[in-house]
XYZ file of C-alpha atoms in Angstrom:
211
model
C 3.668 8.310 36.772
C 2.444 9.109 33.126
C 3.599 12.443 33.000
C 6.812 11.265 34.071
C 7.043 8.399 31.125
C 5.656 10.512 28.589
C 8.139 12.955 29.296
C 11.060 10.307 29.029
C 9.301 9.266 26.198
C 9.982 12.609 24.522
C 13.262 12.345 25.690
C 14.328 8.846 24.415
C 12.326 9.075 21.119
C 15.110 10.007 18.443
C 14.653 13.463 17.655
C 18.164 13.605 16.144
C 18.374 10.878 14.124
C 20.640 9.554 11.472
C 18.596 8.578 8.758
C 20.436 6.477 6.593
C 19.188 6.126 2.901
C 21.140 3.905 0.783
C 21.698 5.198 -3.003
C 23.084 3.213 -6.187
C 24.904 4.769 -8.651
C 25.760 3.954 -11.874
C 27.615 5.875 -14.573
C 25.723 5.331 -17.876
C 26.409 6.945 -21.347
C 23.870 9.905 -22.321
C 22.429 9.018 -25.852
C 22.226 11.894 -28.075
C 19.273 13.593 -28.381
C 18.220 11.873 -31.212
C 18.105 8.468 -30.301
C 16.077 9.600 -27.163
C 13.013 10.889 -29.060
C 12.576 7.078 -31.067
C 12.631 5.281 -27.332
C 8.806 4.217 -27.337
C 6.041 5.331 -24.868
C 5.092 2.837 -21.587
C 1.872 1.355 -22.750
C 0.174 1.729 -18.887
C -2.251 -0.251 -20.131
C -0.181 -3.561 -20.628
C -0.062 -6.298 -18.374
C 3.615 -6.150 -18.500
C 3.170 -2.473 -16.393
C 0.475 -3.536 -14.255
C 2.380 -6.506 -13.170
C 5.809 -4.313 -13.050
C 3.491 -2.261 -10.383
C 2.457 -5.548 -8.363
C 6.087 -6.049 -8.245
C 7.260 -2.855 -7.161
C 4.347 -2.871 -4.056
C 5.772 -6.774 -3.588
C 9.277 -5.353 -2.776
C 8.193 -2.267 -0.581
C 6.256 -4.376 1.440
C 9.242 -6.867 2.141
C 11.498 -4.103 2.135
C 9.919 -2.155 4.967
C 10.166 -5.407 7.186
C 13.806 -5.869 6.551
C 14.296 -1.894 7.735
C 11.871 -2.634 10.334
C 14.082 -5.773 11.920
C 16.966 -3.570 11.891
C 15.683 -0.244 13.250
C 15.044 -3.018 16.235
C 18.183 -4.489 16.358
C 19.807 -0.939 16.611
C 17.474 0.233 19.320
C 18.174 -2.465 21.378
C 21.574 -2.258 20.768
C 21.622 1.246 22.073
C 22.797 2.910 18.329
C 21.806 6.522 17.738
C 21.010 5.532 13.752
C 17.372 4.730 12.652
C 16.274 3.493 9.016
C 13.557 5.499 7.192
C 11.072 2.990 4.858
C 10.333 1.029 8.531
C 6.918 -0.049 10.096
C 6.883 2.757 13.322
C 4.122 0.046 15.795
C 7.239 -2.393 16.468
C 9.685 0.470 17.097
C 7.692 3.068 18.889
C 6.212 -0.226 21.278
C 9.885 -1.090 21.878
C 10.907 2.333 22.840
C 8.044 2.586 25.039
C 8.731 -0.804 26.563
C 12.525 -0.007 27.556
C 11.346 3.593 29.266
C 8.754 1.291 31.108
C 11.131 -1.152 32.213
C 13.659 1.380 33.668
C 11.173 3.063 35.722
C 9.747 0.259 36.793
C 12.938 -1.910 37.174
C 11.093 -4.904 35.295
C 12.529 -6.463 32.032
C 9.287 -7.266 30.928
C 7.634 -5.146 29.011
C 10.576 -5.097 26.442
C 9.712 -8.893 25.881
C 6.372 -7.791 25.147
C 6.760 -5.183 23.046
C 9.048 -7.349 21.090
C 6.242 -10.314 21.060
C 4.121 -8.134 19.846
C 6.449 -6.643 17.654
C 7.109 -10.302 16.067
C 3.740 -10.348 15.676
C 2.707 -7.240 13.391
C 5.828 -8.251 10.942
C 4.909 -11.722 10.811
C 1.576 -10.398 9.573
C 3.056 -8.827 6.884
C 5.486 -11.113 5.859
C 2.369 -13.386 5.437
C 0.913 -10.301 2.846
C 4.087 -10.418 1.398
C 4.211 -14.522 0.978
C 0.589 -15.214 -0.226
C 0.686 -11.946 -2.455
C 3.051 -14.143 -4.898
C 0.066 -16.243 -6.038
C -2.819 -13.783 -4.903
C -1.534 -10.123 -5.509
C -4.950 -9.422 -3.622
C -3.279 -9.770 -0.447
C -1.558 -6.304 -1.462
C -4.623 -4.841 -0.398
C -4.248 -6.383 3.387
C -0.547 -4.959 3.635
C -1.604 -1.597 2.599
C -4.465 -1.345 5.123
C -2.022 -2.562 7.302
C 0.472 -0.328 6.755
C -2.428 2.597 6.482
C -3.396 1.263 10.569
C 0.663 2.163 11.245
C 0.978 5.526 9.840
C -2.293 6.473 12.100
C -0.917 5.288 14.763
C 2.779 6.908 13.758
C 0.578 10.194 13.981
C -0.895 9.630 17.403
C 2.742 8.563 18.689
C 4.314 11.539 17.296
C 1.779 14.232 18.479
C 0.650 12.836 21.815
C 4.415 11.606 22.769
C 6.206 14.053 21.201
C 6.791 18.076 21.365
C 8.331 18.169 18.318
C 6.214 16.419 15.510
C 8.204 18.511 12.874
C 11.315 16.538 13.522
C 9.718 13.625 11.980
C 8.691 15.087 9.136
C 10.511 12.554 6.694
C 8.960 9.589 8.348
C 5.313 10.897 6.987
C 6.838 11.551 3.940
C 8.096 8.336 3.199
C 4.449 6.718 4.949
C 3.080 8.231 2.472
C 5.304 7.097 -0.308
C 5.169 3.418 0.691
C 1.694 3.832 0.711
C 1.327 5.624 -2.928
C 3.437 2.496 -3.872
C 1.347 -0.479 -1.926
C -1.957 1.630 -3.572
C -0.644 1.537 -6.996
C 0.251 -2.211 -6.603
C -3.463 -2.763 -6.014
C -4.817 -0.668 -9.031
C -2.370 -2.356 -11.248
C -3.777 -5.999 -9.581
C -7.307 -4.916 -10.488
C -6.236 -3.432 -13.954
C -4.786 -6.892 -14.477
C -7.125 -9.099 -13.726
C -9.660 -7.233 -16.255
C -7.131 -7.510 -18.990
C -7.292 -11.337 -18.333
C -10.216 -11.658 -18.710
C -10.851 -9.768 -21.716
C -8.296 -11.280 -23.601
C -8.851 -14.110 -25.867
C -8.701 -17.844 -24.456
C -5.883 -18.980 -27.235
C -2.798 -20.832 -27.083
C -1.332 -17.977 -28.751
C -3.098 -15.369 -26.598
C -2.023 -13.512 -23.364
C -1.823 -16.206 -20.024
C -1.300 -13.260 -17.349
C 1.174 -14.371 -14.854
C 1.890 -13.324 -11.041
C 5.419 -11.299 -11.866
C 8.073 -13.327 -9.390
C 10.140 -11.098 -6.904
């Protein structure tokens, strides 16, 4: 009964997928040469960079949900497109749930999947949240999202027999996390510069950056 799950595991998981990646463009004049050399350095030692960082981990974290939510809603909906960016946990359990409840004829362990499902992204949306006030809880959505790519690994290799088609999912793992781990640093880096600047009216009052 395993065997035979596993192997319609490896059959439903989306080897082929269409990985849609939304880019912006923008036309934008080239200055000369000139012009570019007097642009001044990034000082990546100023609060204004460590909070740009908190900022940028702020909107991968909430971004990743969003992706996740719809990689769901397109699974369940039976479309042949997946979203890179995503949390795999929610998807892979759904997947795993629907192969379950056709060979079992039940209907339930798609509901549970998708309870539990509710449940992982509600636990980062919470990260997310209390991050605006206390960019510490950065730290909980990158273990978090550390926990998923481990498990993306054991999904992939003990599911799978081809691991190499998901080669861009690690990649971008491991870019989200680069980003979540740099949010942190920047968070630490931010709250020494606090407190080593001077308690004046005039002086630095470090702010959480808003999304």
């Amino acid at each position: 009964m395993v065997k035979s799950v596993c192997q319609e595991a490896e059959f439903r998981l989306p080897f082929a997928k269409t990985y849609a990646i939304l880019f912006v463009s923008k036309e934008r004049e080239v200055p000369p040469m000139a012009e570019q050399t007097k642009r001044p350095t990034v000082d990546r030692n100023s609060p204004e960079y460590q909070e740009n960082l908190i900022r940028t981990g702020r909107t991968a974290l909430i971004g990743v949900v969003i992706l996740t939510v719809l990689n769901l809603v397109l699974l369940l909906t039976d479309s042949d497109r997946y979203l890179l960016f995503s949390i795999s946990v929610p998807y892979f359990l759904t997947v795993l749930g629907q192969i379950m409840d056709e060979n079992l004829l039940s209907g339930s362990y798609t509901v549970t999947a998708l309870v539990i499902s509710v449940v992982v992204l509600a636990l980062y949306v919470v990260c997310f949240v209390l991050s605006k006030k206390r960019p510490g809880w950065l730290t909980a959505g990158l273990v978090l999202f550390c926990v998923d790519t481990a498990a993306l690994i054991v999904f992939v290799f003990t599911l799978t027999d081809s691991p190499e088609s998901f080669f861009m999912d690690f990649v971008f793992h491991v870019l989200i996390i680069v980003e979540l781990a740099m949010a942190v640093k920047g968070n630490k880096k931010l709250k020494a510069l606090r407190e080593a600047a001077p308690v004046t009216p005039e002086g630095y009052k470090g702010t959480t950056p808003d999304l």
